[in-house]
Amino acid sequence: MNFGLRVWRPAIIALALAVAACSPVAESPKPVATRGEWREFTGSWNAAGSRRTIPLGADRRGSIIDLRGSMLLAGPGRPGVGFRSELIALNDSAAGLQGRSVWTDERGDQVFSELKGEGTATKNRIAGTFLGGTGRYAGLTGSYEFSWQFVIEAEDGSIQGRAVGLKGRFRPGQAIAGGARP
């Protein structure tokens, strides 16, 4: 064997191993959630926006709420990890809250829901019902719930808050394979 090849052979092998170690590894496909399979999630939701309020008598008021924020979901059954969230709602301090929300993921796919709640400071449990979505969330059904906690309520109507105890479950409207679009 040539002396030059004996000297360089370990360096060539080490270089080949280093290149192989830095190559991307093929990910194994994520489990498929099929139609009819319930999946559960928990999460956090922080949002800021505005509230316009009118008096409806001595102890009653009506409000229009417009919030935008971020939602992070946890758990192996979550529909996605992070979403930009938007909410508009009408709240009557005596009758409760009615609202609509859209969550948009990093791909632009959206989840739509309606919200109903008791709407008072002592009873502020809010329930959401999924109305479907776009892309990988098309046909999604299920529900979620939380309590809303205001963090900042300014005189000019600016508000900030967060969801407490956010949890839910959903059923995909179609097979979701590794989050790929249909």
CSV table of C-alpha atoms in Angstrom, one decimal:
chain,number,residue,atom,x,y,z
A,1,MET,CA,0.0,0.0,0.0
A,2,ASN,CA,1.2,3.5,-0.8
A,3,PHE,CA,2.5,5.5,2.2
A,4,GLY,CA,0.5,8.6,1.1
A,5,LEU,CA,-2.8,6.6,1.0
A,6,ARG,CA,-2.1,5.1,4.5
A,7,VAL,CA,-1.6,8.7,5.9
A,8,TRP,CA,-4.7,10.1,4.2
A,9,ARG,CA,-7.1,7.1,4.6
A,10,PRO,CA,-8.0,8.0,8.3
A,11,ALA,CA,-8.6,11.6,7.4
A,12,ILE,CA,-10.8,10.6,4.4
A,13,ILE,CA,-12.9,8.2,6.6
A,14,ALA,CA,-13.3,10.9,9.3
A,15,LEU,CA,-14.4,13.4,6.7
A,16,ALA,CA,-16.9,11.0,5.2
A,17,LEU,CA,-18.3,10.2,8.7
A,18,ALA,CA,-18.6,13.9,9.5
A,19,VAL,CA,-20.5,14.6,6.3
A,20,ALA,CA,-22.8,11.7,7.0
A,21,ALA,CA,-23.5,12.9,10.5
A,22,CYS,CA,-24.3,16.5,9.3
A,23,SER,CA,-26.7,15.2,6.6
A,24,PRO,CA,-30.5,15.8,7.3
A,25,VAL,CA,-32.2,12.8,8.9
A,26,ALA,CA,-35.5,11.7,7.4
A,27,GLU,CA,-38.3,12.3,9.9
A,28,SER,CA,-40.6,9.4,10.5
A,29,PRO,CA,-44.2,10.3,9.7
A,30,LYS,CA,-46.4,11.6,12.5
A,31,PRO,CA,-49.4,9.5,13.5
A,32,VAL,CA,-52.5,9.9,11.4
A,33,ALA,CA,-55.6,11.3,13.1
A,34,THR,CA,-58.6,9.9,11.4
A,35,ARG,CA,-62.2,11.2,11.1
A,36,GLY,CA,-64.0,10.3,14.2
A,37,GLU,CA,-61.0,10.2,16.5
A,38,TRP,CA,-61.2,12.7,19.4
A,39,ARG,CA,-58.0,14.5,20.3
A,40,GLU,CA,-57.5,16.6,23.4
A,41,PHE,CA,-55.3,19.7,24.0
A,42,THR,CA,-54.5,22.4,26.6
A,43,GLY,CA,-53.0,25.8,26.0
A,44,SER,CA,-52.4,29.4,26.8
A,45,TRP,CA,-53.9,32.4,25.1
A,46,ASN,CA,-52.8,36.0,25.6
A,47,ALA,CA,-54.4,38.9,23.7
A,48,ALA,CA,-54.8,42.7,23.6
A,49,GLY,CA,-57.2,45.0,22.0
A,50,SER,CA,-60.1,47.3,22.7
A,51,ARG,CA,-63.5,47.3,24.4
A,52,ARG,CA,-66.2,49.9,23.8
A,53,THR,CA,-68.9,50.0,26.5
A,54,ILE,CA,-72.3,51.5,26.8
A,55,PRO,CA,-74.5,51.7,29.9
A,56,LEU,CA,-77.8,49.6,29.8
A,57,GLY,CA,-79.2,50.9,33.1
A,58,ALA,CA,-77.8,51.2,36.6
A,59,ASP,CA,-76.2,47.7,36.9
A,60,ARG,CA,-75.9,46.6,33.3
A,61,ARG,CA,-73.6,47.4,30.5
A,62,GLY,CA,-73.0,46.2,26.9
A,63,SER,CA,-69.6,45.9,25.3
A,64,ILE,CA,-68.0,45.3,22.0
A,65,ILE,CA,-64.7,43.5,22.3
A,66,ASP,CA,-61.9,43.2,19.6
A,67,LEU,CA,-58.9,41.1,20.6
A,68,ARG,CA,-55.8,39.9,18.8
A,69,GLY,CA,-53.0,37.8,20.3
A,70,SER,CA,-51.2,34.5,20.3
A,71,MET,CA,-52.3,31.0,21.3
A,72,LEU,CA,-49.9,28.1,22.1
A,73,LEU,CA,-51.4,24.6,22.4
A,74,ALA,CA,-49.9,21.6,24.2
A,75,GLY,CA,-50.5,17.9,24.3
A,76,PRO,CA,-50.0,15.1,21.8
A,77,GLY,CA,-53.5,15.6,20.4
A,78,ARG,CA,-53.3,19.4,19.7
A,79,PRO,CA,-54.4,20.5,16.3
A,80,GLY,CA,-51.4,22.7,15.9
A,81,VAL,CA,-48.7,24.3,18.1
A,82,GLY,CA,-49.0,28.1,17.7
A,83,PHE,CA,-51.7,30.3,16.3
A,84,ARG,CA,-52.4,34.0,15.7
A,85,SER,CA,-55.8,34.6,17.3
A,86,GLU,CA,-58.5,37.1,16.6
A,87,LEU,CA,-61.8,37.5,18.4
A,88,ILE,CA,-64.8,39.8,18.2
A,89,ALA,CA,-67.5,39.6,20.7
A,90,LEU,CA,-70.6,41.3,22.1
A,91,ASN,CA,-70.9,41.1,25.9
A,92,ASP,CA,-74.0,42.0,27.9
A,93,SER,CA,-73.2,42.0,31.6
A,94,ALA,CA,-76.6,40.4,32.3
A,95,ALA,CA,-77.1,38.1,29.3
A,96,GLY,CA,-73.5,37.0,28.7
A,97,LEU,CA,-71.1,36.9,25.8
A,98,GLN,CA,-71.5,36.0,22.1
A,99,GLY,CA,-68.4,36.0,19.9
A,100,ARG,CA,-66.5,34.6,16.9
A,101,SER,CA,-62.8,33.7,16.7
A,102,VAL,CA,-60.3,32.7,14.1
A,103,TRP,CA,-57.0,31.0,14.8
A,104,THR,CA,-54.4,31.2,12.0
A,105,ASP,CA,-51.4,28.9,12.0
A,106,GLU,CA,-47.9,29.4,10.5
A,107,ARG,CA,-49.1,28.0,7.1
A,108,GLY,CA,-52.1,30.3,6.9
A,109,ASP,CA,-54.6,27.5,7.6
A,110,GLN,CA,-57.4,28.7,9.9
A,111,VAL,CA,-59.7,27.4,12.6
A,112,PHE,CA,-63.1,29.1,13.1
A,113,SER,CA,-65.2,29.0,16.3
A,114,GLU,CA,-68.1,30.6,18.1
A,115,LEU,CA,-67.9,31.6,21.7
A,116,LYS,CA,-70.6,31.8,24.4
A,117,GLY,CA,-70.1,32.8,28.0
A,118,GLU,CA,-71.7,34.0,31.2
A,119,GLY,CA,-69.8,37.3,30.9
A,120,THR,CA,-69.7,38.5,34.5
A,121,ALA,CA,-66.7,39.0,36.7
A,122,THR,CA,-67.8,36.2,39.0
A,123,LYS,CA,-69.0,33.8,36.3
A,124,ASN,CA,-66.8,34.3,33.3
A,125,ARG,CA,-66.6,30.7,32.0
A,126,ILE,CA,-66.4,30.8,28.2
A,127,ALA,CA,-67.2,27.9,25.9
A,128,GLY,CA,-66.0,27.7,22.3
A,129,THR,CA,-67.5,25.5,19.5
A,130,PHE,CA,-65.4,24.8,16.4
A,131,LEU,CA,-67.1,25.7,13.2
A,132,GLY,CA,-64.5,24.1,10.8
A,133,GLY,CA,-61.6,25.7,9.1
A,134,THR,CA,-59.4,25.8,6.0
A,135,GLY,CA,-56.6,23.6,4.7
A,136,ARG,CA,-55.7,20.9,7.2
A,137,TYR,CA,-58.5,22.1,9.6
A,138,ALA,CA,-61.3,21.8,7.1
A,139,GLY,CA,-64.3,20.0,8.7
A,140,LEU,CA,-62.8,20.2,12.2
A,141,THR,CA,-65.4,19.8,15.0
A,142,GLY,CA,-65.2,20.0,18.8
A,143,SER,CA,-65.1,22.4,21.6
A,144,TYR,CA,-62.9,24.2,24.1
A,145,GLU,CA,-63.4,26.3,27.3
A,146,PHE,CA,-61.5,28.7,29.5
A,147,SER,CA,-62.0,31.6,31.9
A,148,TRP,CA,-60.9,35.1,30.8
A,149,GLN,CA,-58.7,37.2,33.1
A,150,PHE,CA,-58.2,40.9,32.3
A,151,VAL,CA,-54.7,42.0,33.1
A,152,ILE,CA,-55.0,45.6,31.9
A,153,GLU,CA,-58.2,47.6,31.6
A,154,ALA,CA,-57.4,51.3,30.6
A,155,GLU,CA,-59.9,54.2,30.6
A,156,ASP,CA,-59.4,54.6,26.8
A,157,GLY,CA,-60.9,51.1,26.2
A,158,SER,CA,-57.5,49.3,25.7
A,159,ILE,CA,-57.5,45.9,27.3
A,160,GLN,CA,-55.1,43.0,27.7
A,161,GLY,CA,-55.8,39.6,29.1
A,162,ARG,CA,-55.3,35.9,29.1
A,163,ALA,CA,-57.2,32.6,29.1
A,164,VAL,CA,-57.1,30.6,32.3
A,165,GLY,CA,-57.6,26.9,32.1
A,166,LEU,CA,-57.8,26.6,28.3
A,167,LYS,CA,-58.6,23.1,27.3
A,168,GLY,CA,-60.5,21.4,24.6
A,169,ARG,CA,-61.0,18.5,22.2
A,170,PHE,CA,-61.6,18.2,18.5
A,171,ARG,CA,-62.3,15.7,15.8
A,172,PRO,CA,-60.6,16.2,12.4
A,173,GLY,CA,-62.9,16.5,9.4
A,174,GLN,CA,-60.4,14.6,7.3
A,175,ALA,CA,-57.2,12.6,7.8
A,176,ILE,CA,-54.3,14.7,9.1
A,177,ALA,CA,-51.0,13.0,8.2
A,178,GLY,CA,-48.1,14.8,9.8
A,179,GLY,CA,-50.0,18.1,9.5
A,180,ALA,CA,-49.8,18.0,5.7
A,181,ARG,CA,-52.3,19.8,3.6
A,182,PRO,CA,-54.9,17.6,1.8
